[in-house]
Short mmCIF file of C-alpha atoms in Angstrom, two decimals:
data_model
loop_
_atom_site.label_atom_id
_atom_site.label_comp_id
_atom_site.label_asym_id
_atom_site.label_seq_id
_atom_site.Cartn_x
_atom_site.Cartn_y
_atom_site.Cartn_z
CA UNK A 463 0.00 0.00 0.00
CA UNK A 464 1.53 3.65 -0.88
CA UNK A 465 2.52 6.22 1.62
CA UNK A 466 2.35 9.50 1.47
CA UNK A 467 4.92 12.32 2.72
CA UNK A 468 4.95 15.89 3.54
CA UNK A 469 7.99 17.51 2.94
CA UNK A 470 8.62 21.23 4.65
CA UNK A 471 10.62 23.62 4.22
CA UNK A 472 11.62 23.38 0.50
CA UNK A 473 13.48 26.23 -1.20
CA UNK A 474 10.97 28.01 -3.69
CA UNK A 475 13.00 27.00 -6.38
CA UNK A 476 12.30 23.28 -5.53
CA UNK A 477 10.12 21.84 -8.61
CA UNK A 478 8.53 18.15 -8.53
CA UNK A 479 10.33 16.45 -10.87
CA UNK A 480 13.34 17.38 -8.29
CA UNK A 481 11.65 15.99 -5.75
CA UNK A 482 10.66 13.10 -7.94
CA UNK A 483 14.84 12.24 -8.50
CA UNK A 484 15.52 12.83 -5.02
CA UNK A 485 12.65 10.66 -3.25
CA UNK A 486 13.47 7.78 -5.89
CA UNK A 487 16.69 6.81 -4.79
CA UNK A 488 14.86 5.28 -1.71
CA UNK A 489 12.04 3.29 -3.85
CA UNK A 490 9.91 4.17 -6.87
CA UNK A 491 7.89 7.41 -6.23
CA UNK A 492 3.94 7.54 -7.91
CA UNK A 493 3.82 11.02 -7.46
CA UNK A 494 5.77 14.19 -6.33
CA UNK A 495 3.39 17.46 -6.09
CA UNK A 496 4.98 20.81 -4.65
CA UNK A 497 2.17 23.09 -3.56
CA UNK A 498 1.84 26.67 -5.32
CA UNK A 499 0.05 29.88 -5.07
CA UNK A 500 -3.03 29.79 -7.12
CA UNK A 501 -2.90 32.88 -7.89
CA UNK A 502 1.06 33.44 -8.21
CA UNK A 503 1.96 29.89 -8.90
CA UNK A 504 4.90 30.54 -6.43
CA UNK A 505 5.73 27.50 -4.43
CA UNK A 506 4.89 27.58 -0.91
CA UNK A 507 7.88 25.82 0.25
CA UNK A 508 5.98 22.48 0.66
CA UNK A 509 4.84 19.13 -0.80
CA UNK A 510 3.52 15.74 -1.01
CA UNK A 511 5.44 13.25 -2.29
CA UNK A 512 3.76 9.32 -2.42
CA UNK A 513 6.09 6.54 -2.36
CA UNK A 514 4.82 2.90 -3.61
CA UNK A 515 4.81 1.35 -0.04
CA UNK A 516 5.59 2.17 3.28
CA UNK A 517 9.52 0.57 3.72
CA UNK A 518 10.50 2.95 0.57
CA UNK A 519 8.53 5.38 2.79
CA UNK A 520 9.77 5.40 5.57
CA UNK A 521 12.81 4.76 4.20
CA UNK A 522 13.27 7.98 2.69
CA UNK A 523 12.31 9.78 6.02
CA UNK A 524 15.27 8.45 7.86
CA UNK A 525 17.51 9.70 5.22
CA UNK A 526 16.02 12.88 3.72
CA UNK A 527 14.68 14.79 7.29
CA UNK A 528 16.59 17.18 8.11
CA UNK A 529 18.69 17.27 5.18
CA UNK A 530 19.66 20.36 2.41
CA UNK A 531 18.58 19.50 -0.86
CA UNK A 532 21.95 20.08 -3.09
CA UNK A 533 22.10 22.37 -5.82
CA UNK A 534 18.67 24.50 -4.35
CA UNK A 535 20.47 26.96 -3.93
CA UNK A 536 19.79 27.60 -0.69
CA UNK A 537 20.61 26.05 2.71
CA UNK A 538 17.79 25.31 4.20
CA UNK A 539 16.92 22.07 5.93
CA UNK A 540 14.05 19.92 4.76
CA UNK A 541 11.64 18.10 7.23
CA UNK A 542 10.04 14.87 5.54
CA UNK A 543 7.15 13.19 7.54
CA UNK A 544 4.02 10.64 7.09
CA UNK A 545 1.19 13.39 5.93
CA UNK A 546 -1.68 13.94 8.16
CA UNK A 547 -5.11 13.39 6.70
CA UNK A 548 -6.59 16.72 5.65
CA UNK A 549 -8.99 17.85 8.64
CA UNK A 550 -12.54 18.63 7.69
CA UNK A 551 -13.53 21.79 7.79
CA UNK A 552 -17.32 22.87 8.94
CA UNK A 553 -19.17 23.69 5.68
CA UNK A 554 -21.74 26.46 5.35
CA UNK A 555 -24.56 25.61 7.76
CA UNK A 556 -22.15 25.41 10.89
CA UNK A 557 -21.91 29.37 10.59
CA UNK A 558 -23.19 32.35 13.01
CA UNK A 559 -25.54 34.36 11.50
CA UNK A 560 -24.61 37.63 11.37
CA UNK A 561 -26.79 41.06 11.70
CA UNK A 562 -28.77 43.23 9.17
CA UNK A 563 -25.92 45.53 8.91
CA UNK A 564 -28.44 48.96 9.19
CA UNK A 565 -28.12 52.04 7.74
CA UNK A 566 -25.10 52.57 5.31
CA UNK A 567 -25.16 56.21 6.44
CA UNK A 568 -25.91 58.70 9.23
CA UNK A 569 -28.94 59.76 7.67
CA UNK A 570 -32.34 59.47 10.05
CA UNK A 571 -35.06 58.89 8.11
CA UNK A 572 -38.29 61.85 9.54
CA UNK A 573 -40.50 59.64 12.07
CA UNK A 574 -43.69 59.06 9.84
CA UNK A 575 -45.98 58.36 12.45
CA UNK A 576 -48.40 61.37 13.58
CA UNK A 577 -47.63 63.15 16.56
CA UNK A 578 -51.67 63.72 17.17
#
């Protein structure tokens, strides 16, 4: 069964077929994903990577946490971990209502009632 990684800390410049060589010198990778900005496409300095079982898994842990990737560029150390499951977050209905808002001005509106 595959296993899937988080890996921290990557220099921007990191792209996933980098990750892909790196990761398969442990076992054969299925896929290597580094997460960008939708709206930048900038990298945020993470990914997932998913290894073919969990011995090439873990595998690559022991030898890749807390390592610099060479030729990044940078010096930074990478963490590699077993990914979390993605929490669920509360959809729509679970939220407070919120108030009518009022007046979008300081304008008072006359009283229309009559003061007989």
């Amino acid at each position: 069964m595959s296993k899937r990684l988080f890996v921290g800390g990557l220099p921007y410049s990191v792209t996933s077929p980098q990750l892909m060589d790196l990761f398969s010198k442990f076992g054969k990778v299925i896929s290597a994903d580094v997460i960008s900005d939708k709206y930048t496409g900038q990298s945020k300095g993470f990914a997932f990577v998913e290894m073919e079982n969990e011995k090439e898994a873990d595998e690559a842990i022991k030898n890749l946490n807390e390592t610099v990737i060479e030729g990044s560029g940078s010096d930074r150390k990478i963490a590699v971990n077993e990914a979390r499951p993605r929490e669920e977050r509360p959809r729509f209905e679970n939220r407070g209502g919120g108030g009518s808002g009022g007046p979008r001005n300081n304008y008072r509106r006359p009283d229309r009632r009559s003061r007989y």
